[in-house]
Short mmCIF file of C-alpha atoms in Angstrom, two decimals:
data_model
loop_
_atom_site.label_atom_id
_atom_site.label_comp_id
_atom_site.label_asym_id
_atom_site.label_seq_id
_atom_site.Cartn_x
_atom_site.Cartn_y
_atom_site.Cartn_z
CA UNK A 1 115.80 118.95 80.05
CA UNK A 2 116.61 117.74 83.84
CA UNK A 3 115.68 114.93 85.66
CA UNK A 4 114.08 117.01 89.09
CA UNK A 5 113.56 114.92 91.76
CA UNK A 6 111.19 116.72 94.24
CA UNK A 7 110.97 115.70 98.28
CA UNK A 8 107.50 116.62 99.49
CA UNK A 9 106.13 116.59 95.84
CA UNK A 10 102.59 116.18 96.69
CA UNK A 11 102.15 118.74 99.05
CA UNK A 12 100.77 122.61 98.30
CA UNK A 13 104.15 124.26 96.90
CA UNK A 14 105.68 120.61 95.96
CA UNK A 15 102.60 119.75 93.92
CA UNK A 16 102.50 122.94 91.91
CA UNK A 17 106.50 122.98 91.27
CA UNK A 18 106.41 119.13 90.39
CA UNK A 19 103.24 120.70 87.81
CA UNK A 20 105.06 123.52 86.08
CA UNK A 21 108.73 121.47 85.68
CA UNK A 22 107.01 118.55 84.15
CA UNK A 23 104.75 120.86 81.83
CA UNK A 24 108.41 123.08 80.92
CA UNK A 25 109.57 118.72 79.71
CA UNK A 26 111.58 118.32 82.37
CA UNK A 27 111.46 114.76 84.03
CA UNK A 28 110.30 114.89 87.16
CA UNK A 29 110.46 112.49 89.84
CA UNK A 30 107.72 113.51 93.20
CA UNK A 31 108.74 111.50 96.49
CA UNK A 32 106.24 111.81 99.25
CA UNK A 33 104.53 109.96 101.69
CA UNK A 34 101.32 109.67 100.08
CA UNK A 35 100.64 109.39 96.32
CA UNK A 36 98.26 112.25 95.05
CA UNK A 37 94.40 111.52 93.98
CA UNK A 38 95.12 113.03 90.72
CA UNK A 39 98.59 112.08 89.83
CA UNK A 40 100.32 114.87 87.12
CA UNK A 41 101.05 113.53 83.71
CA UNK A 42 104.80 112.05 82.79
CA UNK A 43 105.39 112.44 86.57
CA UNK A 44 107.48 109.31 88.40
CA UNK A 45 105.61 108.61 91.88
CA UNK A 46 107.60 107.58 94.24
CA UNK A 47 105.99 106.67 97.64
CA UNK A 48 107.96 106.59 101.23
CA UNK A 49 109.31 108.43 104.37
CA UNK A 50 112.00 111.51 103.61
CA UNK A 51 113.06 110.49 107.03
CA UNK A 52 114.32 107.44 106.09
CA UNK A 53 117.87 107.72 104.24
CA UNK A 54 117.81 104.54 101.95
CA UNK A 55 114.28 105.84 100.44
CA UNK A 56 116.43 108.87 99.74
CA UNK A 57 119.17 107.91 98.17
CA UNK A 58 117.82 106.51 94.75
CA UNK A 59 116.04 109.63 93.75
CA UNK A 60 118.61 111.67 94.42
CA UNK A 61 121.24 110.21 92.69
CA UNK A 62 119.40 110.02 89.88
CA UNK A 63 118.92 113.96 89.64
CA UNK A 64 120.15 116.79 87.85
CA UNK A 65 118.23 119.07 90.68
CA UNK A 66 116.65 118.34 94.09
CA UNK A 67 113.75 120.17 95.63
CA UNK A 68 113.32 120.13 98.99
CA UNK A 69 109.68 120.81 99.62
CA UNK A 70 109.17 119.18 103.27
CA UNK A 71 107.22 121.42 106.20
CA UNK A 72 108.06 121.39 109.83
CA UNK A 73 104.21 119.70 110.45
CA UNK A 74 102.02 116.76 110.48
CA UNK A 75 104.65 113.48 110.74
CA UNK A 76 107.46 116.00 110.46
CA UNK A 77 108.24 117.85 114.02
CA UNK A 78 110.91 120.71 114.27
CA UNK A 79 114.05 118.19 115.04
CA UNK A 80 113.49 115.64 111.98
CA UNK A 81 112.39 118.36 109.89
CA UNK A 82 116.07 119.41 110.52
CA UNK A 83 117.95 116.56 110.50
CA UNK A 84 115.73 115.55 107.25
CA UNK A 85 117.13 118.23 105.43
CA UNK A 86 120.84 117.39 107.20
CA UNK A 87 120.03 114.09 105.01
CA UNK A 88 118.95 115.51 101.90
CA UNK A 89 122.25 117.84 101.61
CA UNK A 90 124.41 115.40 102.63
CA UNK A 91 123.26 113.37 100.11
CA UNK A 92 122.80 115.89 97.56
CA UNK A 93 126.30 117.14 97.88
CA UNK A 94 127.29 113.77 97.38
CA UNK A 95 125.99 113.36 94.41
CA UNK A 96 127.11 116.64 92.99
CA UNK A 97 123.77 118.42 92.67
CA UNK A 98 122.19 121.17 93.47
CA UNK A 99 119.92 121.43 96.55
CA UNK A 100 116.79 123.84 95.92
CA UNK A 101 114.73 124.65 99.33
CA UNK A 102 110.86 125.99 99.68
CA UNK A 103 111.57 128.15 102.28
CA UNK A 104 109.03 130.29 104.80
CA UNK A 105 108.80 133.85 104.53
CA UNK A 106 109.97 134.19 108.63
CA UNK A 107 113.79 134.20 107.79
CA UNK A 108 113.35 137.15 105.51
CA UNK A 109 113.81 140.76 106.60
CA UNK A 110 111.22 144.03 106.15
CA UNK A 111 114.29 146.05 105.10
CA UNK A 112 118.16 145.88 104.51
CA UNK A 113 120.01 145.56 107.95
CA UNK A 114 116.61 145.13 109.26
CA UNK A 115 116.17 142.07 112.00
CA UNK A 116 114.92 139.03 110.31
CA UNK A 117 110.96 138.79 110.91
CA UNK A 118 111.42 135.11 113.06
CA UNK A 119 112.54 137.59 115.34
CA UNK A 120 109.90 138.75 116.77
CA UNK A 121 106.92 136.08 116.45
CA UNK A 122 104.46 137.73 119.74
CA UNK A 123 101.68 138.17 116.63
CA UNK A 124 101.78 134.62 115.62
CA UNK A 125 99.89 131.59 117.79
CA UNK A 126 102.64 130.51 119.72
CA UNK A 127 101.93 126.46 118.69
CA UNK A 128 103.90 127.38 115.73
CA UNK A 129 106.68 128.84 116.98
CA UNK A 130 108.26 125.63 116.53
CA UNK A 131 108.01 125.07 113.19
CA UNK A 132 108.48 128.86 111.96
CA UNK A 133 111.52 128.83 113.90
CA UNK A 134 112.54 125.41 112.36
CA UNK A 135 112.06 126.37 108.78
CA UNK A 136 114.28 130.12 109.54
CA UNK A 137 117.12 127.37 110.97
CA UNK A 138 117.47 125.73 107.47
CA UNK A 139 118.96 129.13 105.86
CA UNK A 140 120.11 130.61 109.06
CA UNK A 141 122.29 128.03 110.47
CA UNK A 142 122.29 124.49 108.68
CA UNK A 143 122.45 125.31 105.27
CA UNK A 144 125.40 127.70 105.79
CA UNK A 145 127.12 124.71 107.74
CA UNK A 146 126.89 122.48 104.20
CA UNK A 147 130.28 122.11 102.90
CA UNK A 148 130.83 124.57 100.46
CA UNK A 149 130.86 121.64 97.80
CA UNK A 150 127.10 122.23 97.90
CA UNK A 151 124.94 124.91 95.86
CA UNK A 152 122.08 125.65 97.85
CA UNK A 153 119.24 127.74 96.72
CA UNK A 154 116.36 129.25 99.58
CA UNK A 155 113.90 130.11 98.12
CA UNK A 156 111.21 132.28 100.50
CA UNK A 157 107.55 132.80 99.41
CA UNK A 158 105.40 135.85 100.38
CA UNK A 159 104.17 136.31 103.86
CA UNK A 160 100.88 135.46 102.90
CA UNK A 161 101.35 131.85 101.23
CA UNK A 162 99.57 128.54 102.06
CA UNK A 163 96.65 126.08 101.52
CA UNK A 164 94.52 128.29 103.47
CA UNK A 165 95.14 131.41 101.14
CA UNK A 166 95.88 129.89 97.43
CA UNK A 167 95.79 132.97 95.40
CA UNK A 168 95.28 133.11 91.58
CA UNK A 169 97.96 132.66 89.11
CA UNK A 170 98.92 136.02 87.66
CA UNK A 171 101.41 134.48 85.79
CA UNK A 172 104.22 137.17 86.88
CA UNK A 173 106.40 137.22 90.17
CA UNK A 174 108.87 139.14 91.73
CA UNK A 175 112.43 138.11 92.62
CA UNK A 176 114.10 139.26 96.08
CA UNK A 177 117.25 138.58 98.19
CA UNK A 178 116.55 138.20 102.00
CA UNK A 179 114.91 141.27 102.08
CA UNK A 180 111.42 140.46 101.47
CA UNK A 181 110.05 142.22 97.76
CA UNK A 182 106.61 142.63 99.62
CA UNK A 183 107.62 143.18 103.28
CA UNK A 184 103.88 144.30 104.32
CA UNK A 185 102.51 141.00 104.29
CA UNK A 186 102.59 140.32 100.56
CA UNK A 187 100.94 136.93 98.73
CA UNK A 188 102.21 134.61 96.00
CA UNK A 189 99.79 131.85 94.79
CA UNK A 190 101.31 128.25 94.66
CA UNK A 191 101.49 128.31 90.76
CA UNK A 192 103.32 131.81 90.34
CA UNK A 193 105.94 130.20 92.89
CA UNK A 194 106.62 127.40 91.13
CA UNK A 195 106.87 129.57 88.40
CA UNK A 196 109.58 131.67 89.75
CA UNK A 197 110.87 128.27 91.16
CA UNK A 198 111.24 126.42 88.30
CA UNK A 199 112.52 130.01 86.29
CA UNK A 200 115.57 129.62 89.18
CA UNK A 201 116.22 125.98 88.69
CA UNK A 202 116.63 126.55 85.11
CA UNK A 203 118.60 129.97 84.85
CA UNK A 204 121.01 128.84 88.05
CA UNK A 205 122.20 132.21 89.21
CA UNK A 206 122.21 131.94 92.31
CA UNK A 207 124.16 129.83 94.68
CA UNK A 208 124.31 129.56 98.15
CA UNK A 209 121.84 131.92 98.68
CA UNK A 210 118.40 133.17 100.09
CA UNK A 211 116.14 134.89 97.23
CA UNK A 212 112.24 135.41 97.98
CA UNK A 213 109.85 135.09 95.96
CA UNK A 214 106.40 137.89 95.59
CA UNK A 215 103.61 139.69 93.21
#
């Protein structure tokens, strides 16, 4: 089993990914800001800022795996979100491990060759243009720019994933590239991503690479 320390582990896909490694055995550590009402069984809390470097450093290098689970919102605008996740690879590289990412469906494409949807956001409320076009930057440009010492993972839910649209666990997904497995607006609850997330943590077959995740 692998020690999985996961950044952001209380929030909607953090939560259900810190759920489903810790019910597969695997010891999970879940850093976040806030500790959760109904903490997870055999789960490590750990409570501070993924801003702050020296919070970071412990969990990490005590991993096997890091999860990134952070969103461009709330105490987290566009430019930390970024340079957060500058922090987390530097620090994940450092310690040898591999860096896996909960990614936003915006960077993923309708079709091959096909622009990227963050292209073209006119349908979306443009106060979160920011943070869609934050999240796309993490696969597009900074996780590219790692050294290539680093094994990255991206991993893009459905269009149609969120808090305000949980789904139902089918207990089934489908596995994509960038090219989005349900490109017309497709959902994924919280539990079947963690289930495909977890299934890629533990198989490791990809590596520096974007994969999406559907029903």
């Amino acid at each position: 089993m692998s020690r999985i320390t996961v950044i952001g582990g209380t929030g909607y896909a953090g939560s259900a990914i810190v759920a489903e490694a810790a019910a597969r055995g695997h010891r999970v550590t879940a850093l976040s800001r806030s500790l959760p009402g109904a903490p997870i069984p055999n789960v490590t809390y750990v409570q501070g800022d993924a801003t702050d470097e020296a919070t970071l450093s412990a969990p990490i290098e005590g991993a096997d795996v890091v999860v990134g689970a952070l969103a461009p919102r709330g105490g987290l605008s566009a430019h930390t979100f970024r340079d957060a996740y500058r922090t987390i690879a530097r620090l994940a590289d450092a310690a040898g491990v591999p860096l896996y990412v909960v990614g936003g469906a915006s960077s993923l494409r309708p079709a091959p060759g096909a622009d990227r949807f963050v292209t073209d956001l006119s349908h979306i409320p443009a106060e979160l243009h920011d943070e869609i076009r934050a999240g796309a930057a993490l696969v597009l440009v900074d996780l590219p720019a790692t050294p290539a010492t680093l094994d990255w993972v991206f991993v893009s839910p459905a269009l149609r994933f969120g808090a305000r649209m949980p789904g139902e666990r089918l207990g089934r997904y489908r596995l994509g590239d960038d090219v989005a497995v349900q490109p017309d607006g497709g959902a994924i609850s919280a539990a079947d991503y963690a289930l495909g997330f977890v299934d890629l943590i533990e198989k490791g077959d990809h590596h520096r690479a974007q994969v999406n995740l559907g029903h």
